[in-house]
Amino acid sequence: MANENDGVRAVSWRTDVLELLDQRLLPGKVRYRRLTAAAEVAQAIRSMVVRGAPAIGIAAAYGVVLAARVRHAEAPDRWRDLIAEDLALLAAARPTAVNLFWALRRMGQLVERVETNPVASLLAEARAIHQEDIAANRRMGELGAALLGERSAVLTHCNAGALATGGYGTALGVIRRGYAAGLIERVYADETRPWLQGARLTAWELMRDGIPVTLLADAAAGALLRQGKVKWVIVGADRIAASGDVANKIGTYHLAIAARYHGVRFMVVAPTSTVDMSLNDGTAIPIEQRAAEELTTLGGQTVAAAGAEVWNPSFDVTPAALIDALVTERGVVLRPDPEKMAGMMAGETNH
Ligand code: MRU
């Protein structure tokens, strides 16, 4: 479909290796890494070769396939015991995005019940996780675009696009669909300090699709929302609690506060694999702390005063009360609360 060409794939299975687009090098270099072991996949997740909640889960699922191949060849009678170590290694790669644990649980359940050589069945399951994610994104694109209403500009944060998912994107899926339908005139993209997912990845993806994009410093978002031309802030999520509280890239929370103050609506787009009903509310979501160097250096050069202490949480939590619409592949939850979240997860309509 025009303007929805969505040609980028962050994660691909190629015959018998896992191929990851190295997102640390974008947009300057488009390089793919070929991985053949679970430990390499865990390291790729930790070091942000692959990032974005759904993409991390999909990469880990293929990581389990690689682990099964190695363990089954090494010890056909004991592969099930040995693979537990690989599952634990993958689970320890990053703490906040629940899609990682969701995908590993799904693969782990198959590990428990598979009878013969496990590689083919596990590969089929990993491929299903991947394809279901793309289908969910397409569905959410339709559902989210239907909420947009009058043609306007939108603001997004971080990268919740094809690069962060199996393909097409969550927030960028809604934006792709909304732009194709003539409902979005321009996308404003926060640069997203300190890792610059907005400047490096979102701008790159949207420009490839010919969607007008304007970058801004994260600190400029309040002033932009005050101008009145942005009607929706549209973001993805890394983990959503049973209350509807949403963990997403650091900076999302203050965008939600600024949006509410200025009467701009706030949409979160995420598949149900990002919902963690075991946590009552956002206070229980583990927040990853990342290295001080992400703040003290820029492009390899030290910029901070030597010895300055650093607080570098990678995510923050936006309370459900600040969210106007939560879009999942199972439906739209307006003004999420625990009851509506439970209904949506149970597959009921009209939330
Ligand atoms: O640290 P990252 O780049 O993995 O963080 C990614 C985000 O916060 C995204 O907004 C989120 O995973 C949603 S991706 C569809």
Coordinates of C-alpha atoms and ligand atoms in Angstrom, one line a residue:
M1 CA 0.0 0.0 0.0
A2 CA 1.3 3.5 -0.8
N3 CA 3.3 5.1 2.0
E4 CA 3.1 1.9 4.0
N5 CA 6.0 0.1 2.3
D6 CA 7.4 -1.1 5.6
G7 CA 10.5 -2.6 4.0
V8 CA 12.7 -2.8 7.1
R9 CA 13.2 -6.0 9.1
A10 CA 15.2 -5.9 12.3
V11 CA 15.0 -9.7 12.8
S12 CA 15.1 -12.4 10.1
W13 CA 15.6 -16.1 10.1
R14 CA 17.9 -17.1 7.2
T15 CA 17.9 -20.9 6.6
D16 CA 19.7 -21.7 9.8
V17 CA 21.1 -18.5 11.2
L18 CA 19.5 -15.5 12.9
E19 CA 20.1 -12.2 11.2
L20 CA 19.8 -9.0 13.1
L21 CA 20.1 -5.5 11.7
D22 CA 22.7 -3.8 13.9
Q23 CA 20.7 -0.8 15.2
R24 CA 23.7 0.7 16.9
L25 CA 25.1 1.7 13.5
L26 CA 22.0 3.2 12.0
P27 CA 21.4 5.4 10.1
G28 CA 25.0 5.6 8.9
K29 CA 25.6 2.0 8.2
V30 CA 23.1 -0.8 7.3
R31 CA 24.9 -3.9 8.6
Y32 CA 23.4 -7.3 9.4
R33 CA 24.9 -9.6 12.1
R34 CA 24.6 -13.4 11.7
L35 CA 24.1 -15.2 15.0
T36 CA 24.4 -19.0 15.6
A37 CA 24.3 -19.3 19.4
A38 CA 21.9 -18.2 22.2
A39 CA 24.8 -16.5 24.1
E40 CA 25.3 -14.3 21.0
V41 CA 21.6 -13.4 21.0
A42 CA 21.6 -12.5 24.7
Q43 CA 24.7 -10.2 24.1
A44 CA 23.0 -8.6 21.0
I45 CA 19.9 -7.8 23.2
R46 CA 22.0 -6.5 26.0
S47 CA 24.2 -4.3 23.7
M48 CA 21.2 -2.9 21.7
V49 CA 22.0 -4.5 18.4
V50 CA 18.3 -5.4 18.6
R51 CA 16.0 -3.3 20.8
G52 CA 12.3 -2.5 21.1
A53 CA 10.1 -4.7 23.2
P54 CA 8.5 -7.0 20.6
A55 CA 11.8 -7.3 18.6
I56 CA 13.6 -8.4 21.7
G57 CA 11.0 -11.1 22.3
I58 CA 11.2 -12.4 18.7
A59 CA 15.0 -12.4 18.7
A60 CA 15.0 -14.4 22.0
A61 CA 12.5 -16.9 20.5
Y62 CA 14.9 -17.6 17.6
G63 CA 17.7 -17.7 20.2
V64 CA 16.0 -20.7 21.7
V65 CA 16.0 -22.4 18.3
L66 CA 19.7 -21.9 18.1
A67 CA 20.2 -23.2 21.6
A68 CA 18.1 -26.3 20.9
R69 CA 20.2 -27.1 17.8
V70 CA 23.5 -26.9 19.8
R71 CA 22.2 -28.7 22.9
H72 CA 20.4 -31.5 20.9
A73 CA 23.6 -32.1 18.8
E74 CA 25.7 -32.2 22.0
A75 CA 23.5 -34.4 24.1
P76 CA 20.3 -35.8 22.4
D77 CA 19.2 -37.4 25.7
R78 CA 19.8 -34.4 28.0
W79 CA 19.2 -31.4 25.7
R80 CA 16.1 -30.4 27.7
D81 CA 18.2 -30.0 30.9
L82 CA 21.0 -28.2 29.2
I83 CA 18.8 -25.7 27.4
A84 CA 17.5 -24.3 30.8
E85 CA 20.9 -22.5 31.0
D86 CA 20.3 -20.8 27.6
L87 CA 16.8 -19.8 28.6
A88 CA 18.1 -18.2 31.8
L89 CA 20.9 -16.4 29.9
L90 CA 18.4 -14.9 27.4
A91 CA 16.0 -13.9 30.2
A92 CA 18.8 -12.0 32.0
A93 CA 19.6 -9.8 28.9
R94 CA 17.2 -6.9 29.7
P95 CA 14.7 -6.5 32.5
T96 CA 11.9 -4.2 31.5
A97 CA 10.3 -5.3 28.2
V98 CA 8.0 -8.2 29.2
N99 CA 7.8 -9.5 25.6
L100 CA 11.2 -11.1 26.3
F101 CA 9.8 -13.2 29.2
W102 CA 6.5 -13.8 27.3
A103 CA 8.3 -15.2 24.3
L104 CA 10.7 -17.3 26.4
R105 CA 7.8 -18.7 28.4
R106 CA 6.0 -19.7 25.2
M107 CA 9.2 -21.3 23.8
G108 CA 9.9 -23.0 27.2
Q109 CA 6.4 -24.6 27.2
L110 CA 7.1 -26.2 23.9
V111 CA 10.6 -27.3 25.1
E112 CA 8.7 -29.2 27.9
R113 CA 6.3 -31.1 25.5
V114 CA 8.2 -31.6 22.3
E115 CA 8.9 -35.3 21.7
T116 CA 11.5 -35.8 18.9
N117 CA 14.2 -33.6 17.5
P118 CA 13.0 -30.2 18.8
V119 CA 14.6 -27.8 16.2
A120 CA 11.8 -27.9 13.6
S121 CA 9.0 -27.4 16.1
L122 CA 10.8 -24.6 18.0
L123 CA 11.5 -22.9 14.7
A124 CA 7.9 -23.1 13.7
E125 CA 6.9 -21.6 17.1
A126 CA 9.4 -18.7 16.7
R127 CA 8.2 -18.0 13.2
A128 CA 4.6 -18.0 14.5
I129 CA 5.6 -15.5 17.3
H130 CA 7.2 -13.3 14.6
Q131 CA 4.3 -13.5 12.1
E132 CA 1.7 -12.9 14.9
D133 CA 3.5 -9.8 15.9
I134 CA 3.4 -8.4 12.4
A135 CA -0.3 -9.2 12.1
A136 CA -1.0 -7.6 15.5
N137 CA 0.8 -4.4 14.3
R138 CA -1.4 -4.3 11.2
R139 CA -4.5 -4.7 13.2
M140 CA -3.4 -2.0 15.7
G141 CA -2.6 0.3 12.8
E142 CA -6.2 0.1 11.7
L143 CA -7.7 0.4 15.2
G144 CA -5.4 3.3 16.2
A145 CA -5.8 5.3 12.9
A146 CA -9.6 5.0 13.4
L147 CA -9.2 7.1 16.6
L148 CA -7.3 10.0 15.0
G149 CA -10.2 12.1 13.8
E150 CA -9.3 15.4 12.2
R151 CA -6.1 15.7 10.1
S152 CA -3.3 16.9 12.3
A153 CA 0.3 16.5 13.3
V154 CA 1.3 13.9 15.8
L155 CA 4.3 13.5 18.2
T156 CA 6.1 10.2 18.9
H157 CA 8.9 9.3 21.3
C158 CA 11.7 6.7 20.9
N159 CA 11.3 4.2 18.1
A160 CA 8.2 2.0 18.1
G161 CA 8.5 1.1 14.4
A162 CA 9.4 -1.8 12.2
L163 CA 12.8 -1.7 13.8
A164 CA 11.4 -2.3 17.3
T165 CA 9.0 -5.1 16.3
G166 CA 8.6 -8.0 13.9
G167 CA 7.7 -5.4 11.2
Y168 CA 5.4 -2.4 10.5
G169 CA 5.6 -1.1 14.1
T170 CA 3.2 -0.3 16.9
A171 CA 3.1 3.5 17.3
L172 CA 4.6 3.8 13.8
G173 CA 2.1 1.3 12.5
V174 CA -0.7 3.6 13.6
I175 CA 1.2 6.5 12.0
R176 CA 1.8 4.6 8.8
R177 CA -1.9 3.8 8.5
G178 CA -3.0 7.3 9.6
Y179 CA -0.7 8.9 7.1
A180 CA -1.9 6.6 4.2
A181 CA -5.5 7.6 5.2
G182 CA -4.7 11.3 5.0
L183 CA -5.2 11.8 8.7
I184 CA -1.6 12.7 9.6
E185 CA 0.1 15.7 8.0
R186 CA 3.5 15.5 9.8
V187 CA 5.2 13.4 12.5
Y188 CA 7.2 15.2 15.2
A189 CA 9.9 12.8 16.6
D190 CA 11.6 13.4 19.9
E191 CA 15.4 12.7 19.4
T192 CA 15.1 10.5 22.6
R193 CA 18.2 11.1 24.7
P194 CA 20.5 9.4 25.5
W195 CA 20.4 6.6 22.9
L196 CA 18.8 8.7 20.1
Q197 CA 16.3 6.2 18.9
G198 CA 14.1 9.0 17.6
A199 CA 16.9 10.8 15.7
R200 CA 18.6 7.8 14.4
L201 CA 15.8 5.2 13.9
T202 CA 12.4 6.8 13.8
A203 CA 13.5 9.6 11.4
W204 CA 15.3 7.0 9.2
E205 CA 12.2 4.7 9.0
L206 CA 9.8 7.5 8.3
M207 CA 12.0 9.1 5.7
R208 CA 12.3 5.8 3.9
D209 CA 8.5 5.7 3.7
G210 CA 8.2 9.3 2.5
I211 CA 6.3 10.4 5.7
P212 CA 7.2 14.0 6.6
V213 CA 9.1 14.0 9.9
T214 CA 10.5 16.8 12.0
L215 CA 13.0 16.1 14.8
L216 CA 13.0 18.0 18.1
A217 CA 15.1 17.8 21.3
D218 CA 13.1 16.0 24.0
A219 CA 13.1 19.3 26.0
A220 CA 11.2 21.1 23.1
A221 CA 8.2 18.8 23.3
G222 CA 6.3 21.0 25.8
A223 CA 6.7 24.1 23.7
L224 CA 5.5 22.1 20.6
L225 CA 2.4 20.8 22.3
R226 CA 1.5 24.4 23.4
Q227 CA 1.4 25.5 19.7
G228 CA -1.8 23.4 19.2
K229 CA -1.0 21.7 15.9
V230 CA -0.3 18.3 17.5
K231 CA -3.5 16.5 18.4
W232 CA -2.1 13.2 19.4
V233 CA 1.0 11.9 21.1
I234 CA 1.4 8.2 20.0
V235 CA 3.9 5.9 21.7
G236 CA 4.7 2.2 22.2
A237 CA 5.2 0.3 25.5
D238 CA 7.7 -2.0 27.1
R239 CA 5.4 -3.4 29.9
I240 CA 1.8 -2.6 30.8
A241 CA 0.5 -3.5 34.3
A242 CA -3.0 -4.8 35.1
S243 CA -4.0 -1.2 36.1
G244 CA -3.1 0.1 32.6
D245 CA 0.0 1.9 33.8
V246 CA 2.6 1.9 31.0
A247 CA 6.4 1.6 31.1
N248 CA 8.0 3.1 28.0
K249 CA 11.2 4.9 27.0
I250 CA 12.4 7.5 29.6
G251 CA 10.7 10.8 28.8
T252 CA 7.3 9.3 28.0
Y253 CA 5.9 10.2 31.4
H254 CA 6.6 13.9 31.1
L255 CA 5.1 13.9 27.5
A256 CA 1.9 12.5 29.0
I257 CA 1.8 15.2 31.6
A258 CA 2.4 17.9 29.1
A259 CA -0.2 16.4 26.7
R260 CA -2.9 16.4 29.4
Y261 CA -2.1 20.0 30.4
H262 CA -2.4 21.1 26.8
G263 CA -5.5 19.1 25.9
V264 CA -3.5 16.8 23.5
R265 CA -4.6 13.2 23.5
F266 CA -2.2 10.4 24.4
M267 CA -2.3 7.0 22.7
V268 CA -0.3 3.9 23.7
V269 CA 0.0 1.2 21.0
A270 CA 1.2 -2.3 22.1
P271 CA 0.4 -5.9 21.5
T272 CA -1.0 -8.0 24.4
S273 CA 2.4 -9.7 24.6
T274 CA 3.4 -6.4 26.3
V275 CA 0.7 -6.7 29.0
D276 CA 1.8 -8.2 32.3
M277 CA -1.4 -9.0 34.3
S278 CA 0.7 -10.4 37.1
L279 CA 1.7 -6.8 38.2
N280 CA -1.1 -4.8 39.8
D281 CA 0.3 -1.5 38.9
G282 CA 3.3 0.3 37.4
T283 CA 5.2 0.6 40.7
A284 CA 6.1 -3.1 40.3
I285 CA 7.6 -2.8 36.9
P286 CA 11.4 -3.3 37.0
I287 CA 13.1 -0.3 35.4
E288 CA 16.5 -0.9 33.7
Q289 CA 19.3 1.3 34.8
R290 CA 21.9 1.8 32.0
A291 CA 25.6 2.8 32.0
A292 CA 26.6 6.2 33.1
E293 CA 28.7 6.6 29.8
E294 CA 25.4 6.9 27.9
L295 CA 25.1 10.4 29.5
T296 CA 28.7 11.4 30.2
T297 CA 29.8 10.8 26.6
L298 CA 28.6 11.9 23.1
G299 CA 29.9 10.1 20.0
G300 CA 32.8 8.7 22.1
Q301 CA 33.8 12.1 23.5
T302 CA 33.4 12.9 27.2
V303 CA 31.0 15.8 27.6
A304 CA 30.2 15.7 31.4
A305 CA 32.2 17.1 34.2
A306 CA 34.6 14.4 35.3
G307 CA 33.3 12.5 38.3
A308 CA 29.7 13.7 38.0
E309 CA 27.2 11.1 39.3
V310 CA 24.6 9.9 36.9
W311 CA 21.0 8.6 37.1
N312 CA 20.2 6.9 33.9
P313 CA 16.9 5.0 34.0
S314 CA 16.0 3.6 30.5
F315 CA 12.3 3.7 31.1
D316 CA 9.6 5.5 33.1
V317 CA 6.0 4.7 34.0
T318 CA 3.0 6.7 32.8
P319 CA 0.0 6.3 35.1
A320 CA -3.1 5.0 33.4
A321 CA -5.0 8.2 34.3
L322 CA -2.9 10.1 31.8
I323 CA -3.7 7.7 28.9
D324 CA -6.6 8.4 26.6
A325 CA -6.4 5.3 24.5
L326 CA -4.6 2.0 24.8
V327 CA -4.6 0.1 21.5
T328 CA -3.9 -3.6 21.4
E329 CA -4.7 -6.2 18.7
R330 CA -7.6 -7.3 20.8
G331 CA -9.2 -3.9 20.8
V332 CA -9.0 -0.3 22.0
V333 CA -9.2 0.5 25.8
L334 CA -10.3 4.1 26.3
R335 CA -9.1 5.6 29.7
P336 CA -7.7 2.2 30.9
D337 CA -8.5 1.0 34.4
P338 CA -8.1 -2.5 36.0
E339 CA -11.6 -3.6 35.0
K340 CA -11.3 -2.6 31.3
M341 CA -7.8 -4.1 31.1
A342 CA -9.1 -7.5 32.4
G343 CA -12.0 -7.3 30.0
M344 CA -9.7 -6.6 27.0
M345 CA -7.3 -9.4 28.0
A346 CA -10.3 -11.8 28.3
G347 CA -11.2 -10.9 24.7
E348 CA -14.4 -8.9 25.5
T349 CA -15.2 -6.0 23.2
N350 CA -16.3 -2.4 24.0
H351 CA -13.7 -1.5 26.6
Ligands
MRU1 O1 15.7 0.8 25.0 P1 14.8 0.4 23.8 O2 15.2 1.1 22.5 O3 14.7 -1.1 23.7 O4 13.4 1.0 24.2 C1 12.3 0.8 23.3 C2 11.1 1.5 23.7 O5 11.0 2.1 24.8 C3 9.9 1.4 22.7 O6 9.1 2.6 22.8 C4 9.1 0.2 23.1 O7 9.9 -0.9 23.2 C5 8.0 0.0 22.2 S1 8.5 -0.7 20.7 C6 7.3 -1.2 19.7

